Short mmCIF file of C-alpha atoms and ligand atoms in Angstrom, two decimals:
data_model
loop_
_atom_site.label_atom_id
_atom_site.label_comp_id
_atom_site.label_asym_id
_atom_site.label_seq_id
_atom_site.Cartn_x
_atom_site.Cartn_y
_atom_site.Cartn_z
CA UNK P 1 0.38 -61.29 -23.63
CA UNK P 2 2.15 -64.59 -22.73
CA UNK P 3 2.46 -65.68 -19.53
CA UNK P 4 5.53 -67.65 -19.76
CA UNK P 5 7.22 -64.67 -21.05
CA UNK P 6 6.25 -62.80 -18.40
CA UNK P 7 7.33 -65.67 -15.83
CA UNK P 8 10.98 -65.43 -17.62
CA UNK P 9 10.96 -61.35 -17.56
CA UNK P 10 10.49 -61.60 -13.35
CA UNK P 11 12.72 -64.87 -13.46
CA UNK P 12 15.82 -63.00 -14.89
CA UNK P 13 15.22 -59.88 -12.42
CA UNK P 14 13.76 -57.42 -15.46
CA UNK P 15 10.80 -55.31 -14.13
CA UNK P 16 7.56 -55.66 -15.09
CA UNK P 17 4.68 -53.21 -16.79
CA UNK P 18 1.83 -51.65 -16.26
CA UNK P 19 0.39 -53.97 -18.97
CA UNK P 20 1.99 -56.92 -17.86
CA UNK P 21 1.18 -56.59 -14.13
CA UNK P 22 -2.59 -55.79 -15.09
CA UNK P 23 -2.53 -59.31 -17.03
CA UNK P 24 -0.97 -61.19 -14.19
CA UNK P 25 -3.32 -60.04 -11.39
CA UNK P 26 -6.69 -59.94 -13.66
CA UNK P 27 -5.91 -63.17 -15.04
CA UNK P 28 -5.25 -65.06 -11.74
CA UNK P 29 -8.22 -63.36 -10.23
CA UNK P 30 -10.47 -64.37 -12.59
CA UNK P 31 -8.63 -68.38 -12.94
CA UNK P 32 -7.85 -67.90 -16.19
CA UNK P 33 -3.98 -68.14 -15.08
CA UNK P 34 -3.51 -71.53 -12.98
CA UNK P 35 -1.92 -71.80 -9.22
CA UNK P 36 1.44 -73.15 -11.00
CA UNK P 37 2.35 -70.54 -13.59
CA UNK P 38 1.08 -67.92 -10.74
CA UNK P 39 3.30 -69.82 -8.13
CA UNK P 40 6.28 -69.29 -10.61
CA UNK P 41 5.57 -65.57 -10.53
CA UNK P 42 5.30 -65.62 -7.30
CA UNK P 43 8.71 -66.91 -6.30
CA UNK P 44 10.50 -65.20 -8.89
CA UNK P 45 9.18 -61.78 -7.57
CA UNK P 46 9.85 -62.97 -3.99
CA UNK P 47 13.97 -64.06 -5.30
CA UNK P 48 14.32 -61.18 -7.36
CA UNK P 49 12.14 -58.26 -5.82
CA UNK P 50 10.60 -55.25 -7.01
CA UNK P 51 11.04 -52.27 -7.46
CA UNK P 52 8.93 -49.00 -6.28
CA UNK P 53 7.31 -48.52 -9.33
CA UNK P 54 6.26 -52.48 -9.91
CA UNK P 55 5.00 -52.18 -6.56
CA UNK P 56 2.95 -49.30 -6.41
CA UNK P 57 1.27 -50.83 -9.85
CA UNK P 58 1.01 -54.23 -8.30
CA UNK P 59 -0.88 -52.61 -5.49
CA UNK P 60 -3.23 -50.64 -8.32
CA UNK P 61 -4.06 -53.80 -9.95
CA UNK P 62 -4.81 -55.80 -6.60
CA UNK P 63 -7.16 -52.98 -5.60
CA UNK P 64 -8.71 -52.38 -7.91
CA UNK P 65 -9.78 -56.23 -8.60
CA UNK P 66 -12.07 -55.59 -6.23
CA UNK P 67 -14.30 -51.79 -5.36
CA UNK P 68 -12.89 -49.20 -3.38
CA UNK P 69 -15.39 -48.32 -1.17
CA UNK P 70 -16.86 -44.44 -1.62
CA UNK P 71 -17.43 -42.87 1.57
CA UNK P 72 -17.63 -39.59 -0.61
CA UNK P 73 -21.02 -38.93 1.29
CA UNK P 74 -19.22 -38.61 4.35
CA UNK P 75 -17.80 -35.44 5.00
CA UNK P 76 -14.69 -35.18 7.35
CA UNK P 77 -11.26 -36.87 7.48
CA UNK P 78 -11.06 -40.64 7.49
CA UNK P 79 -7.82 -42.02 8.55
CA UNK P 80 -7.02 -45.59 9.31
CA UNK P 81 -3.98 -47.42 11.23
CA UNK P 82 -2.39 -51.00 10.14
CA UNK P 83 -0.23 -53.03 12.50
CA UNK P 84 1.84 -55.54 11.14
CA UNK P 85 0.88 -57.38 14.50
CA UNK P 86 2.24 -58.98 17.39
CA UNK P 87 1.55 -60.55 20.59
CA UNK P 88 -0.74 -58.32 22.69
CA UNK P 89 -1.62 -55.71 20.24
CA UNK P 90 -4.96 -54.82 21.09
CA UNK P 91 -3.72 -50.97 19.75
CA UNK P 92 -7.00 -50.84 17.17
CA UNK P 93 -9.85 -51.48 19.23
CA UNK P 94 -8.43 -48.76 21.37
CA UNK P 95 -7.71 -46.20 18.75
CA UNK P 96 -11.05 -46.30 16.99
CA UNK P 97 -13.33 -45.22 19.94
CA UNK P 98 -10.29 -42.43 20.93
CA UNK P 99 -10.07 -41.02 16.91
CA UNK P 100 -14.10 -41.29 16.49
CA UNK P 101 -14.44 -39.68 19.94
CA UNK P 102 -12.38 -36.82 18.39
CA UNK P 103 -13.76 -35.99 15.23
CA UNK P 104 -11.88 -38.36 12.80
CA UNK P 105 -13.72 -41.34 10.93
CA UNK P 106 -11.89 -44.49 11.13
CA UNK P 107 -12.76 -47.00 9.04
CA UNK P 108 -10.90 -50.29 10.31
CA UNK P 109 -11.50 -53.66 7.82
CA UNK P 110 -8.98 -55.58 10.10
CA UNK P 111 -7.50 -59.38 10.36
CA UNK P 112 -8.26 -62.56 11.79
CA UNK P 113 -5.73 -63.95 13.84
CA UNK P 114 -2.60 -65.90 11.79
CA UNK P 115 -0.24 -68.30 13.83
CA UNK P 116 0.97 -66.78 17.33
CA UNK P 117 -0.33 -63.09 16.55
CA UNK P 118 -4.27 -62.50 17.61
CA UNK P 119 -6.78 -60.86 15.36
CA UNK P 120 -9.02 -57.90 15.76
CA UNK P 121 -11.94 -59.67 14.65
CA UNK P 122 -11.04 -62.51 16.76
CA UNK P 123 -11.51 -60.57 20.03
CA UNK P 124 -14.14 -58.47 18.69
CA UNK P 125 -16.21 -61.67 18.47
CA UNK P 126 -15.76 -62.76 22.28
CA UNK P 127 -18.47 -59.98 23.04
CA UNK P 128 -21.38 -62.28 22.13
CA UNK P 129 -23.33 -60.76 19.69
CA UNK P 130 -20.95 -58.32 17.92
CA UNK P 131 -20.96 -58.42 14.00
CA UNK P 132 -17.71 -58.37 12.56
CA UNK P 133 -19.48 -59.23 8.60
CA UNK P 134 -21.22 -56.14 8.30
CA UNK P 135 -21.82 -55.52 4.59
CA UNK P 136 -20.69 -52.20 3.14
CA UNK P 137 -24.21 -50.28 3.24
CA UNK P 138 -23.86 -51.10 7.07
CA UNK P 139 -20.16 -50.41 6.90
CA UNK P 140 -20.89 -46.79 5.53
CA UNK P 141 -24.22 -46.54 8.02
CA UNK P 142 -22.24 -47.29 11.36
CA UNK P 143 -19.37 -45.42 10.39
CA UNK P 144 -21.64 -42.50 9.72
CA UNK P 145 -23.03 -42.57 12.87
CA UNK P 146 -20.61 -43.03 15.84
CA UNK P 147 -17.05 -42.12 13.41
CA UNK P 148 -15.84 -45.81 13.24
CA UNK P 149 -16.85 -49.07 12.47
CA UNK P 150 -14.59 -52.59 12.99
CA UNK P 151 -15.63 -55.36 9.78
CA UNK P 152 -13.60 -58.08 8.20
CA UNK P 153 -12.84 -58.10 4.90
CA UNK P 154 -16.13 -58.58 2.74
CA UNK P 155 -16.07 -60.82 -0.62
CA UNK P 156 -15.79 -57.09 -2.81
CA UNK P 157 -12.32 -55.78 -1.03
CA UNK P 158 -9.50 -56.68 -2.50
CA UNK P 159 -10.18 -60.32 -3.87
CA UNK P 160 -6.98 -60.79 -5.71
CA UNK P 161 -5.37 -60.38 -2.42
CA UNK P 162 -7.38 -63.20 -1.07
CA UNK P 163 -6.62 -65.51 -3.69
CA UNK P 164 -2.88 -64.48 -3.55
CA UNK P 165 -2.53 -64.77 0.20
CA UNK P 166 -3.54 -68.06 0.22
CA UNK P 167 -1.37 -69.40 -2.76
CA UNK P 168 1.79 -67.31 -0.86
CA UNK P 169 1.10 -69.06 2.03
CA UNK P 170 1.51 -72.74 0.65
CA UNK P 171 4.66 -71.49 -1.89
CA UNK P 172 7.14 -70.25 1.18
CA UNK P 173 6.44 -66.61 -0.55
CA UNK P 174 5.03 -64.62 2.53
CA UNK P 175 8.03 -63.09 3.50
CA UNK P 176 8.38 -60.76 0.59
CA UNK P 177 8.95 -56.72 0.92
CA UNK P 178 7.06 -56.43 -2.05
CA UNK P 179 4.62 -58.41 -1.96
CA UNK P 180 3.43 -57.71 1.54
CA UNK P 181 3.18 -54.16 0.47
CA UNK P 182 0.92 -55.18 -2.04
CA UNK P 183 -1.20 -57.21 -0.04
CA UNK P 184 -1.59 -54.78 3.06
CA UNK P 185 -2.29 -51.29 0.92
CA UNK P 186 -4.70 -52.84 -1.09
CA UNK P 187 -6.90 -53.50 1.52
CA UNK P 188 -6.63 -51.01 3.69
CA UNK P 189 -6.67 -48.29 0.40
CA UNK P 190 -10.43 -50.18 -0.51
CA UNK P 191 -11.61 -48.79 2.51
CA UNK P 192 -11.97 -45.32 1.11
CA UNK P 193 -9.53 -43.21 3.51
CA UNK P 194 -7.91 -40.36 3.15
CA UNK P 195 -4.68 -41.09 5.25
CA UNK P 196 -2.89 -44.08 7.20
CA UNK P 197 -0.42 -44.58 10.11
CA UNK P 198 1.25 -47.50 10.15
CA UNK P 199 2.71 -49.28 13.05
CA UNK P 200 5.15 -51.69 12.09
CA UNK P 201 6.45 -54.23 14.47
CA UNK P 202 10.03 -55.47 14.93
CA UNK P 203 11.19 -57.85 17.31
CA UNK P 204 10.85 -61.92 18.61
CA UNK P 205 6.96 -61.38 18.74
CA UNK P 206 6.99 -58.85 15.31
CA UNK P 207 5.88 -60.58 11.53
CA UNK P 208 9.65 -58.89 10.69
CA UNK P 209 12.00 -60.08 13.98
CA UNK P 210 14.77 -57.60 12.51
CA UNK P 211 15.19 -54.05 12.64
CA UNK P 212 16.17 -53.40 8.90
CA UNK P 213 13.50 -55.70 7.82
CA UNK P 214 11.08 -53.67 9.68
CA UNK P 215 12.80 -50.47 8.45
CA UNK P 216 12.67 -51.77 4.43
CA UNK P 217 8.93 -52.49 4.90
CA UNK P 218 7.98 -49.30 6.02
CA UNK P 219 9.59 -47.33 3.55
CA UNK P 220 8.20 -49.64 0.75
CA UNK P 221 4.52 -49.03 2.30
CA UNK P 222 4.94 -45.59 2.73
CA UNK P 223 6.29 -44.90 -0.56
CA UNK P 224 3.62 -47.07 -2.19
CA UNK P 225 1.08 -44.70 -0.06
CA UNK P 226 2.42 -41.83 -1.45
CA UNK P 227 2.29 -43.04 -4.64
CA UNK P 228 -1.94 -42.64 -3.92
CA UNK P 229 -1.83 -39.43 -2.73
CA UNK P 230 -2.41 -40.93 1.01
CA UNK P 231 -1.64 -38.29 4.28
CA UNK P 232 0.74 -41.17 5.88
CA UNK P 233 3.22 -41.81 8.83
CA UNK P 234 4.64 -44.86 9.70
CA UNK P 235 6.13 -45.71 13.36
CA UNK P 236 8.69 -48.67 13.96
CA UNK P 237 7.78 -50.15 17.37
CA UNK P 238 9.08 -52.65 19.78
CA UNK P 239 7.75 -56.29 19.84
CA UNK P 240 10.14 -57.92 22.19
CA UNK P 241 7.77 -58.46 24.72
CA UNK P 242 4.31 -58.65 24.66
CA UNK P 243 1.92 -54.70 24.05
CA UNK P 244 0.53 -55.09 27.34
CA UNK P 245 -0.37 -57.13 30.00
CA UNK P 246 -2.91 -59.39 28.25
CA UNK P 247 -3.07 -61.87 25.69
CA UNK P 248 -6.04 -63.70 24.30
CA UNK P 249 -9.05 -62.47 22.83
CA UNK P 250 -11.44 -61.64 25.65
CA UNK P 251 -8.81 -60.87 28.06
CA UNK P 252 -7.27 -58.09 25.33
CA UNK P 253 -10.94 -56.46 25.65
CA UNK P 254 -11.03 -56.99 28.85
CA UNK P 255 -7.49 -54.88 28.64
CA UNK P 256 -9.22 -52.08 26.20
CA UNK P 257 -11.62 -51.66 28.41
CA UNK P 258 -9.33 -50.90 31.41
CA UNK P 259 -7.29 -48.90 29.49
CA UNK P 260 -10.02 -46.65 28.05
CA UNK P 261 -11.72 -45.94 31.60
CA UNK P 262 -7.74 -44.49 32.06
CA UNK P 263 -7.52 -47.66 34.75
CA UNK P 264 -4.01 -48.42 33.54
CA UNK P 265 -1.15 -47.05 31.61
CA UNK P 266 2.10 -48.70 30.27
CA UNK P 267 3.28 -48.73 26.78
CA UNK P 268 -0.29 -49.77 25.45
CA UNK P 269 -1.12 -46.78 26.63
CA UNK P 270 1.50 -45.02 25.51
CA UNK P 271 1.53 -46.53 22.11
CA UNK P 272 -2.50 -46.15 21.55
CA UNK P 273 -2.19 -42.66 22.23
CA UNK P 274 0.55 -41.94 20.03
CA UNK P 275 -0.55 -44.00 17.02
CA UNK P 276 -3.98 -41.88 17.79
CA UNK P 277 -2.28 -38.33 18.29
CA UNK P 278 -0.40 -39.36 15.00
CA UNK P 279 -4.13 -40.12 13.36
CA UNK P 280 -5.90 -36.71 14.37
CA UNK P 281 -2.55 -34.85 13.03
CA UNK P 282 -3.28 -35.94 9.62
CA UNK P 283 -6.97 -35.86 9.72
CA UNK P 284 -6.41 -32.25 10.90
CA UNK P 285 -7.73 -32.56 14.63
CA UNK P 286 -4.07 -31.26 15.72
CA UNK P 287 -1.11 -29.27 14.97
CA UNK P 288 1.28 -32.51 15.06
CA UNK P 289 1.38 -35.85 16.79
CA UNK P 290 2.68 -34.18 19.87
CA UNK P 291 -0.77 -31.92 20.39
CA UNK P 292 -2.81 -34.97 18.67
CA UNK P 293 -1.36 -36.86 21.83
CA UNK P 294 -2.77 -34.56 24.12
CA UNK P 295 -6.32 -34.48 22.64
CA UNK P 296 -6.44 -38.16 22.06
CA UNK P 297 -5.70 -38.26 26.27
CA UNK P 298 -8.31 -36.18 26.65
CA UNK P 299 -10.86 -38.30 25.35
CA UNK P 300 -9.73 -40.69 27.45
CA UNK P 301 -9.97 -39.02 30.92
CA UNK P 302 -13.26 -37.22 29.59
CA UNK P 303 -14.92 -40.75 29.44
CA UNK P 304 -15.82 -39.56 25.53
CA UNK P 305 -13.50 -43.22 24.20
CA UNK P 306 -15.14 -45.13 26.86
CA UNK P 307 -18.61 -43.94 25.22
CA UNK P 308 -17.50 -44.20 21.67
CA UNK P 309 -16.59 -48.11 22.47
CA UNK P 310 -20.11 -48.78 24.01
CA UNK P 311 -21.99 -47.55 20.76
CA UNK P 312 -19.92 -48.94 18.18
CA UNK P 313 -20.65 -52.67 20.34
CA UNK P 314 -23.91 -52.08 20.18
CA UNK P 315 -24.14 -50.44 16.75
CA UNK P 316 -22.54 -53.75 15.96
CA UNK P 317 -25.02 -55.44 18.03
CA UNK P 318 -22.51 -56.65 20.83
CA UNK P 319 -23.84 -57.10 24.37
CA UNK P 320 -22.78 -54.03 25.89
CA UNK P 321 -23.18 -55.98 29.18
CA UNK P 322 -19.84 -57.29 28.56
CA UNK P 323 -18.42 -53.72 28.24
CA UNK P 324 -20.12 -52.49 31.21
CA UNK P 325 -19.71 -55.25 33.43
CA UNK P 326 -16.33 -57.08 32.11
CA UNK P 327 -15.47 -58.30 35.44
CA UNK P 328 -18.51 -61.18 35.39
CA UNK P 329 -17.74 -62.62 31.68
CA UNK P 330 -16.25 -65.43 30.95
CA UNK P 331 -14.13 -67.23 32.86
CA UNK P 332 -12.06 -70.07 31.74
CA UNK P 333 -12.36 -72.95 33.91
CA UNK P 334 -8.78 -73.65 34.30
CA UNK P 335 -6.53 -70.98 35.55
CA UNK P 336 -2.53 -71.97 36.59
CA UNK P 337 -0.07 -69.01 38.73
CA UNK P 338 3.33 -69.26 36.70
CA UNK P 339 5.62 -68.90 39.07
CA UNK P 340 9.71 -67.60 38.78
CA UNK P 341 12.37 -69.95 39.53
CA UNK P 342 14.31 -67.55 40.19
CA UNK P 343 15.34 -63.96 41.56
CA UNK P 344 16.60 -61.54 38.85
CA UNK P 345 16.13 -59.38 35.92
CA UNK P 346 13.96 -60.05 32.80
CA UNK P 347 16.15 -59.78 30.19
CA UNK P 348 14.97 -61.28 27.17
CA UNK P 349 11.45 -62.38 26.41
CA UNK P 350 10.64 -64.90 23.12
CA UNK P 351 7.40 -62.90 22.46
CA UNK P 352 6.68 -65.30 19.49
CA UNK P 353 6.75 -68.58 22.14
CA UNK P 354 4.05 -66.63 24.48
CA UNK P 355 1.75 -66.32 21.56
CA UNK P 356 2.97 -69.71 20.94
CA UNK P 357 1.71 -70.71 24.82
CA UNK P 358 -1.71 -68.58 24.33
CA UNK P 359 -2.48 -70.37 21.08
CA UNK P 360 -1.87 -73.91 22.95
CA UNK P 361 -4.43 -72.76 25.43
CA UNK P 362 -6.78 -72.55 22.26
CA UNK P 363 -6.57 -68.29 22.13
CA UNK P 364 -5.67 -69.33 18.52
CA UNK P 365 -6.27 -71.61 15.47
CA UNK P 366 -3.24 -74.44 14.62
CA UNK P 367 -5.65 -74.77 11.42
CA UNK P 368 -8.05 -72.59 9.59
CA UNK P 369 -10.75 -74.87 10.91
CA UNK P 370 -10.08 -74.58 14.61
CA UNK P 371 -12.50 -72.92 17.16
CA UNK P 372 -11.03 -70.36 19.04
CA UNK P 373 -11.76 -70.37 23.02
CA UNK P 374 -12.37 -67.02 23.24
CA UNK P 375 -11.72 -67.09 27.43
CA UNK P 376 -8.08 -68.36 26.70
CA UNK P 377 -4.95 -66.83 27.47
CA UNK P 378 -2.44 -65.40 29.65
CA UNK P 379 -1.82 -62.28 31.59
CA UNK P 380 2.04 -61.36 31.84
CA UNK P 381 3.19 -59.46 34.24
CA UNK P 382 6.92 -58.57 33.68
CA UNK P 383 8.30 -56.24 31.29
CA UNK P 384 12.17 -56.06 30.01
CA UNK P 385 14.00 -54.25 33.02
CA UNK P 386 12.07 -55.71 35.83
CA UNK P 387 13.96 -57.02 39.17
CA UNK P 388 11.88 -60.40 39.38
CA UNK P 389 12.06 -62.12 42.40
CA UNK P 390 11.46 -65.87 43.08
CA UNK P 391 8.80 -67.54 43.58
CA UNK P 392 7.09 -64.48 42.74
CA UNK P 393 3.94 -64.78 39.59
CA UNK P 394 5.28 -63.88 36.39
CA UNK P 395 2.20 -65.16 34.42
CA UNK P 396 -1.51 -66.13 34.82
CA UNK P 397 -3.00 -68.37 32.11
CA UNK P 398 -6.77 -69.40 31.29
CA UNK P 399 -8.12 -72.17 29.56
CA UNK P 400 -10.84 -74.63 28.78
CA UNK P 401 -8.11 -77.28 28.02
CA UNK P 402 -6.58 -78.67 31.16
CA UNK P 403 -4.40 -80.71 28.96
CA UNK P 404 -2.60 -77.25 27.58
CA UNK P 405 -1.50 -75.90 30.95
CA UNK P 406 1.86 -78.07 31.43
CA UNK P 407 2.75 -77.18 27.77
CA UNK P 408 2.01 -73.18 28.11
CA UNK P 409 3.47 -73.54 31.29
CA UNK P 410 6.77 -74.77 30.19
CA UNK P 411 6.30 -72.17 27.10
CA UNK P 412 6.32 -69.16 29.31
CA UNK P 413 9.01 -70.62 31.58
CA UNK P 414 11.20 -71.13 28.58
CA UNK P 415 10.39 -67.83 26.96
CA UNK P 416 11.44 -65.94 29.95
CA UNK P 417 15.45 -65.39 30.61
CA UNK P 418 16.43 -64.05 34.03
CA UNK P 419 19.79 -62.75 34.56
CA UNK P 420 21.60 -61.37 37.78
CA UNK P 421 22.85 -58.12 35.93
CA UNK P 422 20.41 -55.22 36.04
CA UNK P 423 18.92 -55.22 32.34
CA UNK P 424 17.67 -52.25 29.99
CA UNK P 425 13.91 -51.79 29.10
CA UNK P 426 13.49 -51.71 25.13
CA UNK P 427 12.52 -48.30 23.39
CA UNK P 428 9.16 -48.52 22.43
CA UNK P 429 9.50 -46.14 19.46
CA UNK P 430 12.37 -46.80 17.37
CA UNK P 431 11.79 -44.69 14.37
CA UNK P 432 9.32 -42.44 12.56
CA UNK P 433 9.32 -42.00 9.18
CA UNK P 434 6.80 -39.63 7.34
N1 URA E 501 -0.45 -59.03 6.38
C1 URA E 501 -1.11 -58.94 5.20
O1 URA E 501 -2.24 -58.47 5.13
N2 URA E 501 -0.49 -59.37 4.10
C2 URA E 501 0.75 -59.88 4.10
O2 URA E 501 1.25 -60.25 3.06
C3 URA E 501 1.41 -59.98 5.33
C4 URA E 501 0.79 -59.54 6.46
#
């Protein structure tokens, strides 16, 4: 094999093989191939695409640089959900407890968070205590126990991905159909499941701000699940405004919590329990989505989620203090009212410049190095549709940072349009493919 050959195959749009994609990926994984010749790849996949096939092999070869883990010795369904991600989406911590609660196993290796979205493990760490690096004996262990278990991703899942990501990331080459496939179902097909729902974002606060972006991704990652014999359903869903009320990492548990004590509802709500109801359908808990719906409510006004959440914390050795008892943890020690400067409707929300405003208030990391305040962030109140009136409080934001407020202030204020027309609330579900 010669890897300027196979640079010049990708560079002139020809696909590539089995043999030649098992070169690329083994060979950069184990830096015998250096960052510029993989670069090269790189951007001539991301100009010139791939197609199904290249993709579902791509996916193989990333995978498999790594284990997939056997949870053979478990014995029931174990279905997973992925987000692409957005500004609010607190939709995993949620689901886990529900799905566990109902008989499923859901094994979650999630995210930290990347630029203006959060990360699961992010806000998983603001309850002191809880152990997001669990290694896979304890992965298997915990899961086998309470039916789910939250980790990062550990050193043996996935490593080309890893290696890729990073190069991507300095090489403009994120923003590739193909390539994202690759990198998502790699991951989340090393954590030994039998079947995945998939919640893809689209909108100002989405990874993909346009529809038929969105649309293209989902079909490439549920055709690459297929391709693995995977039970999978993928939902396109709205990220013009924020998934919820709150942003930030303890405030989106703080959210969960609420949420599964049945204290609110709202499209989290709404959206949890369909992703869920969607989960227990192809684990086999349900008829369809529609009856899994019903039985993933039902663990919620049972108290059975509620539970779940408690002993997967302290399986993970979080304080369950903080779940019992969220109202007396932590408190930022600067808190500003946004107020509205005028009376109207929300119209239009730039969901990307409020995760923009909750990273300034140090809910996020500007670089990889960066601590994260973990009591940082903002609680929105309006939704598309809403008659806002003035001087009423649109926003509430939290920080340790006094010097942040003015800029998240003028943020929010910015992100927010308010028009005199009466405006139309977003569908939260635009699509499901299967
Ligand atoms: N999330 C991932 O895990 N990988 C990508 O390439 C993009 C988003």
């Amino acid at each position: 094999m010669n890897i300027v050959e196979i640079i010049r195959k990708k560079r002139d749009a020809n696909p590539l093989n089995e043999e030649e994609l098992h070169y690329l990926i083994s060979n950069y994984t184990n830096k015998k191939i250096p960052d510029y010749q993989f670069s090269a790849f790189l951007m001539a996949a991301y100009l010139n695409g791939m197609n199904e096939e290249e993709t579902s092999i791509l996916t193989r070869e990333m995978l498999h640089s790594g284990i997939v883990v056997d949870l053979s010795a478990i014995k029931g369904p174990k279905i997973d959900k992925h987000s692409t991600g957005g500004v609010g989406d607190k939709t995993s911590l949620i689901i886990a407890p529900v799905c566990a609660a109902a008989g499923i196993y859901v094994p979650m290796i999630s995210g930290r968070g990347l630029g203006h979205t959060g990360g699961t493990l992010d806000k998983l760490e603001s309850i002191p205590g809880f152990r997001t690096d669990l290694n896979l004996s304890m992965y298997k262990s915990v899961l086998k126990k309470c039916g789910t278990v939250l980790i990062g991703q550990t050193k043996e899942i996935a490593p080309a991905d890893k290696l890729i990501y990073a190069l991507r990331d300095v090489t403009a080459t994120v923003e590739s159909i193909p390539l994202i496939t690759g990198s998502i179902m790699s991951k989340k097909l090393a954590e030994g499941i039998d079947g995945l729902v998939l919640d893809v974002k689209t909108g100002s606060g989405a990874f993909m701000k346009d529809y038929n972006d969105s649309l293209e991704l989902a079909e490439s990652l549920i055709k690459t699940a297929k391709s693995f014999n995977k039970k999978v359903i993928a939902y396109i869903t709205d990220m013009s405004q924020p998934l919820g009320n709150y942003i930030g990492n303890w405030l989106e548990i703080f959210e969960t919590i609420k949420i599964l004590k049945g204290e609110i509802k709202g499209d989290l709500y709404t959206l949890s329990l369909t992703l869920s109801g969607a989960m227990l359908y192809l684990g086999g808990k349900a008829k369809d989505s529609d009856e899994g719906y019903k039985l993933a409510e039902q663990m919620i006004t049972s108290g059975k989620a509620y539970d779940k959440f408690v002993e997967v914390v302290k399986l993970q050795k979080g304080n369950t203090d903080f779940i019992k008892y969220p109202e007396n943890y932590p408190n930022a020690a600067y808190r500003k009212k946004i107020i509205a400067g005028k009376e109207g409707y929300l119209n239009k929300t730039d969901t990307y410049e409020i995760g923009m405003a909750a990273l300034e208030l140090g809910a996020g990391r500007k670089t990889k190095e960066d601590k994260i305040d973990m009591s940082a962030g903002i609680i929105f109140y309006p939704s598309i549709g809403d008659n806002i009136k003035k001087d009423s409080i649109i926003a509430e934001i939290f920080t340790n940072k006094k010097s942040s407020l003015l800029s998240a202030e003028n943020k929010i204020l910015k992100a927010v349009e308010i028009t005199s027309g009466k405006t139309r609330k977003p569908k939260l579900i635009k699509t499901i493919l299967k």
